[in-house]
Short mmCIF file of C-alpha atoms in Angstrom, two decimals:
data_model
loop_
_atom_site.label_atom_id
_atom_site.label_comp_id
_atom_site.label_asym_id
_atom_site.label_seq_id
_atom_site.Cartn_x
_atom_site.Cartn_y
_atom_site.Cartn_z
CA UNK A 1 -14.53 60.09 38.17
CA UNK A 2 -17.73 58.13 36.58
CA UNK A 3 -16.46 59.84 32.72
CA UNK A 4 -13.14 57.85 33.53
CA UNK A 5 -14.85 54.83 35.43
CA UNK A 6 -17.06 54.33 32.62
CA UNK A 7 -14.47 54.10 29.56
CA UNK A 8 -12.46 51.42 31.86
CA UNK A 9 -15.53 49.23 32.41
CA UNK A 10 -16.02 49.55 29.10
CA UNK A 11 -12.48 48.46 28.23
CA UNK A 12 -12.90 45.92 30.64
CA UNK A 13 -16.11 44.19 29.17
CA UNK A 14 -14.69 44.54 25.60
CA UNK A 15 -11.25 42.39 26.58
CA UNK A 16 -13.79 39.47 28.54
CA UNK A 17 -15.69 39.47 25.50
CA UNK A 18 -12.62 38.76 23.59
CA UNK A 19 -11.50 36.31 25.83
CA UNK A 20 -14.65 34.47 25.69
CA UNK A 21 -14.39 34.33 21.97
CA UNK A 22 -11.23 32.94 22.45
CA UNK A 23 -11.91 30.23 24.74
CA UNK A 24 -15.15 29.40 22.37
CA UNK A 25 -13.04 28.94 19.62
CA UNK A 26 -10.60 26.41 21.40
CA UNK A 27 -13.55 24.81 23.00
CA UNK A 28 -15.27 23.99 19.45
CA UNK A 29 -12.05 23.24 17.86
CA UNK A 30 -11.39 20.67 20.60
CA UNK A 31 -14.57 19.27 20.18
CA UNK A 32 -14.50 19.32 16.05
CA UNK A 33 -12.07 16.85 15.83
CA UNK A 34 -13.57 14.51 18.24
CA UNK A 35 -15.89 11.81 16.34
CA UNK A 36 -16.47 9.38 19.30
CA UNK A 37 -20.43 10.26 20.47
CA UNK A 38 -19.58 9.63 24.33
CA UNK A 39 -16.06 10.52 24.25
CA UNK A 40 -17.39 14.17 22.63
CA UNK A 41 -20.44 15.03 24.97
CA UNK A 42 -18.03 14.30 28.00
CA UNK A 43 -15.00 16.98 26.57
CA UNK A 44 -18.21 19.30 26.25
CA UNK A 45 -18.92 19.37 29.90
CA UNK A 46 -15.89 19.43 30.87
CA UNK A 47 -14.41 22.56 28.65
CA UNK A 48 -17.48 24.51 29.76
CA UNK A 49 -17.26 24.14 33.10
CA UNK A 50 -13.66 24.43 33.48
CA UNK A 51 -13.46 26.97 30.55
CA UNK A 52 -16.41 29.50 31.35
CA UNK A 53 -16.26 28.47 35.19
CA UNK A 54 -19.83 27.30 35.84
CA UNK A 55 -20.81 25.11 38.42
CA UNK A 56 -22.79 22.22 36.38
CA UNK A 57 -23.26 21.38 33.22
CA UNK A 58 -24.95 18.73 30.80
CA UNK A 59 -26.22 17.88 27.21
CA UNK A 60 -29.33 16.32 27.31
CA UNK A 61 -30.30 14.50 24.39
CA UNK A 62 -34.11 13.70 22.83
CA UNK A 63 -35.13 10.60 22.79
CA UNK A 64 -37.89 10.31 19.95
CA UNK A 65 -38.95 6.88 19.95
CA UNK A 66 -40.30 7.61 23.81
CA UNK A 67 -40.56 11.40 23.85
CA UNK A 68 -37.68 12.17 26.67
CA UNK A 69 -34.42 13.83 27.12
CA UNK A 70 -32.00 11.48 28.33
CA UNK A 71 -28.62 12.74 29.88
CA UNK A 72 -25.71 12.22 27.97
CA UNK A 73 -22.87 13.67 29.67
CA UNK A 74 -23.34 15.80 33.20
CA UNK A 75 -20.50 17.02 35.60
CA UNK A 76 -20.59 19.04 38.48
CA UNK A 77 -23.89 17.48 40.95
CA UNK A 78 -23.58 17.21 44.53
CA UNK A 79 -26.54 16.99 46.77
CA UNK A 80 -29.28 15.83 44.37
CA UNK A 81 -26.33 13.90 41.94
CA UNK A 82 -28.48 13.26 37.92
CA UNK A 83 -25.99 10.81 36.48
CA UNK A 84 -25.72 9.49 32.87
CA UNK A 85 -28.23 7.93 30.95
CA UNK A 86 -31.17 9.14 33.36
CA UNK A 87 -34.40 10.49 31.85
CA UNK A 88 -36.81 12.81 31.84
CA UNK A 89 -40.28 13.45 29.96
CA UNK A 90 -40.95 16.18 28.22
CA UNK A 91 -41.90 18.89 28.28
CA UNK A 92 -40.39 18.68 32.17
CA UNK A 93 -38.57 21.69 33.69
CA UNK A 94 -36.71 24.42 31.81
CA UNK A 95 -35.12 21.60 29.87
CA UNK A 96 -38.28 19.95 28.27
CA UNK A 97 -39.58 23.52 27.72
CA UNK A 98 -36.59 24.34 26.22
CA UNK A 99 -36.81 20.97 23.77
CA UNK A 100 -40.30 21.75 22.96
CA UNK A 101 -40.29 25.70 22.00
CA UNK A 102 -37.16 25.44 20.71
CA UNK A 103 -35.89 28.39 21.63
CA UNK A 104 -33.02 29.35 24.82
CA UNK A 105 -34.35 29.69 28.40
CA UNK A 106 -32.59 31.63 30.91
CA UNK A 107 -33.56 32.33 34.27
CA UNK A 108 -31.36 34.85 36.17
CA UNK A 109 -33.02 34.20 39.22
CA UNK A 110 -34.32 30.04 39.31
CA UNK A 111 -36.81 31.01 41.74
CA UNK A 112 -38.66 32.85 39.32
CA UNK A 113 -39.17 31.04 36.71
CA UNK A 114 -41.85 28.57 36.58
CA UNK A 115 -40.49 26.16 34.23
CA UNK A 116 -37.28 25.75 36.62
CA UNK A 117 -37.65 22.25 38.70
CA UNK A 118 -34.85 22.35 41.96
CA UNK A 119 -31.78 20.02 40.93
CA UNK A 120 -29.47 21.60 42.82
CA UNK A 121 -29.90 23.41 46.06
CA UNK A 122 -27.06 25.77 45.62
CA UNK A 123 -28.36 26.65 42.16
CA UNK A 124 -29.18 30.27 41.55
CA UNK A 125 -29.10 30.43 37.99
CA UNK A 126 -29.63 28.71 34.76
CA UNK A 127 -29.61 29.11 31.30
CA UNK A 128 -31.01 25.80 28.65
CA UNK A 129 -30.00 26.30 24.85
CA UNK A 130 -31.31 24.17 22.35
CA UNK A 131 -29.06 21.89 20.57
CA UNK A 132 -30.20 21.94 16.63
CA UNK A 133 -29.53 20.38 13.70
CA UNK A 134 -31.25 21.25 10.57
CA UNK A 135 -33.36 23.06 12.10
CA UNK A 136 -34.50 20.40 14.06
CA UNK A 137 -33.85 19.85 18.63
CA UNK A 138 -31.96 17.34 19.12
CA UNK A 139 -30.91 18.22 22.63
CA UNK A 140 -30.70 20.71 25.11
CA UNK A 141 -27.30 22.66 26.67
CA UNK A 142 -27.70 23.36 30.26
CA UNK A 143 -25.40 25.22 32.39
CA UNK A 144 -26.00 26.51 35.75
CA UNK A 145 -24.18 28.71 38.36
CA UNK A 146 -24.57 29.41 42.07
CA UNK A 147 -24.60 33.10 41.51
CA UNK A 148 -27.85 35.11 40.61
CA UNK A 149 -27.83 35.98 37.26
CA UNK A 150 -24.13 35.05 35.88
CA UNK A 151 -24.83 34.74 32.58
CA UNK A 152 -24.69 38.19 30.89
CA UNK A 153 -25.84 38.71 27.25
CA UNK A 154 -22.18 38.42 26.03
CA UNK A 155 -21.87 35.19 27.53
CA UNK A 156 -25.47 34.24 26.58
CA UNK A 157 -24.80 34.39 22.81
CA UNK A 158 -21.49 32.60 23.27
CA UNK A 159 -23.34 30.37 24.81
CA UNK A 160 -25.47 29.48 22.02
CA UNK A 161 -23.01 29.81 19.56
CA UNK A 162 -21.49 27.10 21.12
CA UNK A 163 -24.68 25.31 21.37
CA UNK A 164 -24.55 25.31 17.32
CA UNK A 165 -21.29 23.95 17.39
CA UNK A 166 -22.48 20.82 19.57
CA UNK A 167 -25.53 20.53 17.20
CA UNK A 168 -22.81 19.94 14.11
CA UNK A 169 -20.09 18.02 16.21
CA UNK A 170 -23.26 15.65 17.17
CA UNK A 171 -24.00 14.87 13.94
CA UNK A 172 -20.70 14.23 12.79
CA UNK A 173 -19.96 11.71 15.63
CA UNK A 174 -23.47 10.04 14.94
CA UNK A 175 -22.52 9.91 11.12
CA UNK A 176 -19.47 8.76 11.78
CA UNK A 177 -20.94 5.92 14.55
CA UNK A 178 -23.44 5.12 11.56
CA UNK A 179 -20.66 4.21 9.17
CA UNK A 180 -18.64 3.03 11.50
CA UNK A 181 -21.63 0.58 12.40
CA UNK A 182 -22.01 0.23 8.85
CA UNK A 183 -18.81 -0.78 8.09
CA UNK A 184 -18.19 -3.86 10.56
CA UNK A 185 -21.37 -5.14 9.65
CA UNK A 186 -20.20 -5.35 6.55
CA UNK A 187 -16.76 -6.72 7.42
CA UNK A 188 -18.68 -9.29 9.20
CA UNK A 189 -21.23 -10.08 6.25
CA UNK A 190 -17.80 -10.88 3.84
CA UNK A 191 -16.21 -12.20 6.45
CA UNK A 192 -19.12 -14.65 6.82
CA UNK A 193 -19.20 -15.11 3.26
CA UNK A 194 -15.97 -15.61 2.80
CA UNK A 195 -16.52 -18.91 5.03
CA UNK A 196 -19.14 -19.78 3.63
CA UNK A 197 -17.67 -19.84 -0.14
CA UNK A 198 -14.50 -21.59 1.16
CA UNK A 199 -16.38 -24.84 2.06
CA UNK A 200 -17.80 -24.65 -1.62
CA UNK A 201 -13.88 -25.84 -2.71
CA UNK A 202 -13.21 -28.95 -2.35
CA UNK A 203 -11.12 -29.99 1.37
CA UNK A 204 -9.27 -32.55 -0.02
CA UNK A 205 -8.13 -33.80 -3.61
CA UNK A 206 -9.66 -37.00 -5.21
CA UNK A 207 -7.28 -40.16 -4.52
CA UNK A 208 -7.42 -41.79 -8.25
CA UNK A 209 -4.92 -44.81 -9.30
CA UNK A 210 -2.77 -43.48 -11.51
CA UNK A 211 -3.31 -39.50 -11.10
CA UNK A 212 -2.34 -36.72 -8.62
CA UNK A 213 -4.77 -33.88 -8.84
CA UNK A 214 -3.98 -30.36 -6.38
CA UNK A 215 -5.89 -27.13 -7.05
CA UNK A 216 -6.05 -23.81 -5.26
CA UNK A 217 -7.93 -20.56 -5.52
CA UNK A 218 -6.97 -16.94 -4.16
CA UNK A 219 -9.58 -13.96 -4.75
CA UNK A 220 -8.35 -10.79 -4.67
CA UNK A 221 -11.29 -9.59 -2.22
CA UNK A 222 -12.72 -10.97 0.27
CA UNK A 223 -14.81 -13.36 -2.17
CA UNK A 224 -14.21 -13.90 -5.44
CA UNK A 225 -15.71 -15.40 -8.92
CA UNK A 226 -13.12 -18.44 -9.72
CA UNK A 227 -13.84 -21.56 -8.22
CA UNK A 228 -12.75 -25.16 -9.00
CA UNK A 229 -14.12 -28.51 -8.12
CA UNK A 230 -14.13 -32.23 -7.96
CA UNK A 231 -17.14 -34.69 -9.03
CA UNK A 232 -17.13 -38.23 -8.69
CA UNK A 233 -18.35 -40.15 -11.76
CA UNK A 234 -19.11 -43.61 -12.49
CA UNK A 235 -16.77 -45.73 -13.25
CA UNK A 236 -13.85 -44.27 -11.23
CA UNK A 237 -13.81 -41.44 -13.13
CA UNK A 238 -13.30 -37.79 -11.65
CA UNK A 239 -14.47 -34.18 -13.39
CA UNK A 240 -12.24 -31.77 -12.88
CA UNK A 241 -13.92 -27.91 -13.50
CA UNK A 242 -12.41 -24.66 -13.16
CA UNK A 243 -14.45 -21.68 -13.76
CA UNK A 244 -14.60 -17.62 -13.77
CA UNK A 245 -17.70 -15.56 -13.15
CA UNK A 246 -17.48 -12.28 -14.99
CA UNK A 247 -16.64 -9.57 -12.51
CA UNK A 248 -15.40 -9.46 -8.47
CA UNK A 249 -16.60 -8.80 -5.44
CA UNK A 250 -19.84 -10.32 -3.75
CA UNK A 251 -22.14 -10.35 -6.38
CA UNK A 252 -19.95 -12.55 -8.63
CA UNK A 253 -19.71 -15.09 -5.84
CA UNK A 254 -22.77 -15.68 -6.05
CA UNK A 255 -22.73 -16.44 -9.31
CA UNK A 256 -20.08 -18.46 -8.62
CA UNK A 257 -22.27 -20.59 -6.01
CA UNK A 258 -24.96 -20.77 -8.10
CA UNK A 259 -23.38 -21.94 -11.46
CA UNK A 260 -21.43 -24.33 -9.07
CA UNK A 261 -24.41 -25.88 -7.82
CA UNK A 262 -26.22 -26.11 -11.29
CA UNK A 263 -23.07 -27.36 -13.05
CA UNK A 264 -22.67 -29.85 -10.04
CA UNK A 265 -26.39 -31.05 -10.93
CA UNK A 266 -26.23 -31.56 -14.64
CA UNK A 267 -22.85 -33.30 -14.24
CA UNK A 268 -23.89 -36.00 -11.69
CA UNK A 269 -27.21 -36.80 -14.06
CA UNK A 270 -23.94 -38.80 -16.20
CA UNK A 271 -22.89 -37.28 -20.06
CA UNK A 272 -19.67 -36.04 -21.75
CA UNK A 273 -18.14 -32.81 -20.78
CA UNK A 274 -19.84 -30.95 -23.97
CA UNK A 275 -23.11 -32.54 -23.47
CA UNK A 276 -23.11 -31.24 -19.59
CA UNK A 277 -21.94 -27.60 -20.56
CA UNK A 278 -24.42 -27.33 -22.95
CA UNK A 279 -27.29 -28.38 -20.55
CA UNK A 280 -25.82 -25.81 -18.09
CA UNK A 281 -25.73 -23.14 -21.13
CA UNK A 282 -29.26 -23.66 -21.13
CA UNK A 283 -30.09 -22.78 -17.84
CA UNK A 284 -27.67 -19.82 -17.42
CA UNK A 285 -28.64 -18.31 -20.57
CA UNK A 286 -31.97 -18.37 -19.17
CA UNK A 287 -31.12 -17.10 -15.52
CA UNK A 288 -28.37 -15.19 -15.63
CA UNK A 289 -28.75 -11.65 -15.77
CA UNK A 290 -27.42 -9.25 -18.48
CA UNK A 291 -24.08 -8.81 -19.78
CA UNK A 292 -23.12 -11.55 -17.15
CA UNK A 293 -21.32 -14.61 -18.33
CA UNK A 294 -19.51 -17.43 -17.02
CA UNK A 295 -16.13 -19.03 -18.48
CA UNK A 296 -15.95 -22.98 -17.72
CA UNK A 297 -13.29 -25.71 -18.38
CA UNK A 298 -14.87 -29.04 -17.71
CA UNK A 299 -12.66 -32.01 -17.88
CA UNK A 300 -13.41 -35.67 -17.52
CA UNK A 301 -10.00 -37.61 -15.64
CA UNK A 302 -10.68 -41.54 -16.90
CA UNK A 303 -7.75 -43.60 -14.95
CA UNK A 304 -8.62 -46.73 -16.84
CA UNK A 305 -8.31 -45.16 -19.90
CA UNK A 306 -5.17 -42.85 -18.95
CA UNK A 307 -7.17 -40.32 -20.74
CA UNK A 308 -8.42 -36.57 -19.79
CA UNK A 309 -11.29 -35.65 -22.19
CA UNK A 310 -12.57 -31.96 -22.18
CA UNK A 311 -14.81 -28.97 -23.22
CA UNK A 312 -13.96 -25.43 -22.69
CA UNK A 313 -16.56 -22.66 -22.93
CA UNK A 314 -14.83 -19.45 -23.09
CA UNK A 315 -11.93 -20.48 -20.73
CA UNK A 316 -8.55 -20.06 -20.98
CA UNK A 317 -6.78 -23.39 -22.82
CA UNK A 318 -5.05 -26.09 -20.49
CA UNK A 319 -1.27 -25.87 -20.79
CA UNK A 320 -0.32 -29.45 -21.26
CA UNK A 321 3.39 -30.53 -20.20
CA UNK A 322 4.63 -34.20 -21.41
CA UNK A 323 7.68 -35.83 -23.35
CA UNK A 324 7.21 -33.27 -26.28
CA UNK A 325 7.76 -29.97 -24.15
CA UNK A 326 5.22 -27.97 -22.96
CA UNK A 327 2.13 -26.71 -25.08
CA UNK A 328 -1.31 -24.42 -24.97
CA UNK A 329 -3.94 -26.81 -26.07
CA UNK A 330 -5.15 -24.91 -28.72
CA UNK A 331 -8.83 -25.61 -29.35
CA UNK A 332 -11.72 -24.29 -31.24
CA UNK A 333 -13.33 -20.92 -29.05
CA UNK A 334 -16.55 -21.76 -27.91
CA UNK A 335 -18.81 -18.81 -25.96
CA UNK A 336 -18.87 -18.69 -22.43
CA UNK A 337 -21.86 -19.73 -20.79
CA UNK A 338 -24.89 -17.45 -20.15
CA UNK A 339 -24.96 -15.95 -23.40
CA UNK A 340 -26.91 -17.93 -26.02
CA UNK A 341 -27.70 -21.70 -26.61
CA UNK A 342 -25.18 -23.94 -28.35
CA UNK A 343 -22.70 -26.82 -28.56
CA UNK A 344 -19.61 -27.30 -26.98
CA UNK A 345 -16.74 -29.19 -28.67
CA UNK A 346 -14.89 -32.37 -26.67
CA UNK A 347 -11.19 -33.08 -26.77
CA UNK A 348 -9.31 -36.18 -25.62
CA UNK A 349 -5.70 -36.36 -24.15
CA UNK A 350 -3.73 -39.21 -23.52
CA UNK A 351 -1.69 -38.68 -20.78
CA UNK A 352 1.62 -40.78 -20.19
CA UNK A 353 3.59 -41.51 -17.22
CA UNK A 354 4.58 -37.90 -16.23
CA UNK A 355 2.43 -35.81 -18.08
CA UNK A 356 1.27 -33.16 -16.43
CA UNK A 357 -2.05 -30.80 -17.25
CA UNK A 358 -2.63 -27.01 -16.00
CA UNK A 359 -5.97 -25.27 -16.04
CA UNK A 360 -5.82 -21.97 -14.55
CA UNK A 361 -8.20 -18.30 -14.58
CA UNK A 362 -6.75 -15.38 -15.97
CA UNK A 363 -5.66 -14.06 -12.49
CA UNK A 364 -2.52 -16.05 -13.69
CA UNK A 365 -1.58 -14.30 -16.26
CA UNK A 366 -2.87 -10.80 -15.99
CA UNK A 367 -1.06 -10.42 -12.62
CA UNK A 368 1.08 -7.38 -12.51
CA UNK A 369 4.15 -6.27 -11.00
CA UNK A 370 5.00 -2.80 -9.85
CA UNK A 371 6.10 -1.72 -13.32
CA UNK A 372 2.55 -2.61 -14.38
CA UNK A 373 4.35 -5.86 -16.54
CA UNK A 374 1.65 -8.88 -17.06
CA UNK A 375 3.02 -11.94 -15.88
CA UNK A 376 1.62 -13.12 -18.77
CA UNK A 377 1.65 -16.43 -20.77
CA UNK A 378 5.14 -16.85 -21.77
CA UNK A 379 6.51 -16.35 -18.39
CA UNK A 380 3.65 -19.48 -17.52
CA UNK A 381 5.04 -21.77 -20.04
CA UNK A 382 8.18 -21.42 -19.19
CA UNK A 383 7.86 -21.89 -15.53
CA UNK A 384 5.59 -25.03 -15.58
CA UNK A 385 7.90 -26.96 -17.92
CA UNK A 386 9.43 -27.42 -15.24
CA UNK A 387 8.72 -30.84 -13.24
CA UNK A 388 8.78 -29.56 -9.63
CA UNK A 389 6.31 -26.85 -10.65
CA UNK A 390 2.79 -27.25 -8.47
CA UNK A 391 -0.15 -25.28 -8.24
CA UNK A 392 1.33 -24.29 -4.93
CA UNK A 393 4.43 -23.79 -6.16
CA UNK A 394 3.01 -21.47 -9.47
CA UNK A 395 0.40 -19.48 -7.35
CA UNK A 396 3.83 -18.32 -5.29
CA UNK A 397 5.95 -17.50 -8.19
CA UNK A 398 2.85 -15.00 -9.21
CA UNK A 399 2.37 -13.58 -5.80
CA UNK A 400 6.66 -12.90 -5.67
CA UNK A 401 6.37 -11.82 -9.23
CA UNK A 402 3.77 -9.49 -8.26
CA UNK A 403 5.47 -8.12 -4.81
CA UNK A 404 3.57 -5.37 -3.31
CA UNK A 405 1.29 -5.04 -6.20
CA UNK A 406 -2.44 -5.67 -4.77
CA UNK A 407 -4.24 -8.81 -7.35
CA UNK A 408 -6.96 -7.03 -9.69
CA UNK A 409 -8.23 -10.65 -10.05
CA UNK A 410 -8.98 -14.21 -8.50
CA UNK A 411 -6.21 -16.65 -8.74
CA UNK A 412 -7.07 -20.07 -9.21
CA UNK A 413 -4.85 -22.95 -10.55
CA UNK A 414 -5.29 -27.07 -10.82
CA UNK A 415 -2.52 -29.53 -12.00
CA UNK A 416 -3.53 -32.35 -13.05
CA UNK A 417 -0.47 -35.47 -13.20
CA UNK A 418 -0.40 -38.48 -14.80
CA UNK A 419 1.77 -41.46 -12.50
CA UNK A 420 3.08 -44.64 -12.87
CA UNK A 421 0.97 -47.74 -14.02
#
């Protein structure tokens, strides 16, 4: 009877062993794909009690700025309840023995073991597995059970095979947290920025006798390079600048601010528009750092004189639409500024009772459709000859033209109109 007892038992302890490789492997799965820290520790507890059937559980977490475990999840207390987020020094109980050696402590039999501190009255006993990553404890798996000795070696190594599964599923969901963290701050920092660069455009047009001046700028992040202003000058007159920092993203708008500010300097110290770009030049040549360069169209709007008189370093020509059709003001290429000293050349328009001037950043142009087509400059032309075309109006002719197609640059557009007398 014991030679056919013995082969059964056998059989027995081979199939639990199976199923407890089974249930380990849905536990960790369940808890792999679970990146939430809190939400993760708490499906621990839970699968291990219900799953292996023990009485109480926790994960216990170390605390190294104060030297403690702190409990992070725990189910299953009754007379002496531990609850969530309560701590304990170390190297206290089987717990902080287990976080300092390192190394699994079981006690069959609670009583005997003179780490174990009573929790639980009904506790008979208790196994603590460290939790590692790297090598390193970063918290301890407890488990207890009101049965003497209910953890057999089988379930022992399981046991800690699961405990390296927590280890790695902990450091996921903290890497995870960590970029997660990482990533709303950052939201929040553009966001911020964002804000901050928006009250750098003008919030309302200049009011000028004779002249009707709109502008608009759209970056294709969050912040962007273009930017356009207004300056009052003596004698009624207004500058009008549009400019493009060389390259996207944060870092060009703060280029952007900073060339803004200078530029604003130099210009309200009085001169033409060549003599003020080539102070600027100056400056940024000096500052700015390498293989960075900014494109500027300054343009002086005299209403006395009916007359827009400009320099252009690097930019794009103005588009000029009047009684003759519509035109690109071609002009001699100057360098952007930022890159070496020099002069910049001035040009003077007269501009007649319904004239109308665009200056506009590449954005325009280069936009692209789905088919990768530019909408380029002939598709510009034609649509500002038209008199009921606005910066408004032209910035959402580009955005249609482009459809679902994300913009690979700023967009930033000012008309400039000539009225009655």
């Amino acid at each position: 009877m014991n030679e056919t007892t013995a082969p059964r038992e056998s059989l027995q302890e081979q199939q639990s062993q199976i199923q407890d490789f089974m249930l380990l492997q849905r536990v960790t799965q369940r808890i792999s794909s679970i990146l939430d820290l809190d939400a993760l520790l708490e499906q621990i507890v839970v699968d291990v009690a219900e799953t292996f059937g023990y009485t109480r559980s926790a994960v216990l977490l170390v605390d190294e700025a104060t030297h403690e475990l702190v409990i992070a999840a725990v189910r299953g207390w009754t007379s002496c309840y531990h609850v969530k987020g309560e701590r304990f020094k170390i190297p206290m109980g089987m717990t902080g023995h287990v976080a300092v050696t390192g190394e699994t402590c079981y006690a069959p039999d609670v009583t005997r073991n003179p780490y174990y501190m009573v929790s639980e009255a009904s506790t008979h006993s208790e196994v603590d597995i460290p939790i590692k990553s790297y090598g390193r404890v970063i918290g301890v798996f407890n488990a207890q059970h009101a049965e003497l000795d209910a953890f057999p070696p089988h379930r022992l190594q399981l046991l800690e095979a699961l405990a390296g599964h927590i280890g790695t599923a902990i450091e996921n969901a903290r890497l995870f947290e960590r970029e997660r963290i990482e990533k709303e701050r950052m939201v929040q920092e553009l966001a911020e920025a964002r804000t901050i660069q928006s009250r750098l455009f003008p919030e309302h047009a200049p009011e000028l006798p004779r002249f009707r001046i709109s502008g608009l700028s759209q970056p294709c992040l969050a912040v962007g390079g273009d930017w356009y202003d207004y300056i009052p000058l003596p004698s009624g007159r207004v500058a009008v600048v549009l400019g493009d920092v060389a390259g996207k993203g944060v870092g060009a708008a703060l280029l952007m601010a900073s060339t803004r500010s200078i530029l604003r300097l130099h210009a309200e110290k009085g001169g033409s528009p060549g003599a003020v770009l080539s102070r600027v030049n100056r400056v940024l040549t000096a500052d700015l750092p390498t293989a960075k360069f900014v494109t500027v169209i300054y343009a002086v709007v005299d209403p006395d004189r009916r007359t827009i008189t400009f320099a252009n370093a690097g930019h794009l020509p103005p588009i000029l639409v009047d009684a003759n059709g519509v035109r690109v003001i071609k002009v001699k290429p100057e360098l952007p500024l930022g890159i070496k000293e020099g002069s910049y050349a001035e040009y003077e328009l007269e501009m007649a009772q319904g004239s109308r001037l665009f200056l506009y950043s590449d954005g325009v142009i280069e936009a692209r459709n789905s088919s990768l087509e530019e909408y380029s400059e002939a598709r510009l032309l034609r649509y500002v000859s038209s008199s009921s075309a606005t910066a408004q109006s032209l910035l959402d002719d580009v955005l249609a033209f482009m459809g679902e197609q994300p913009a690979a640059d700023d967009i930033t557009i000012v008309r400039v109109e000539a009225l009655e007398k």
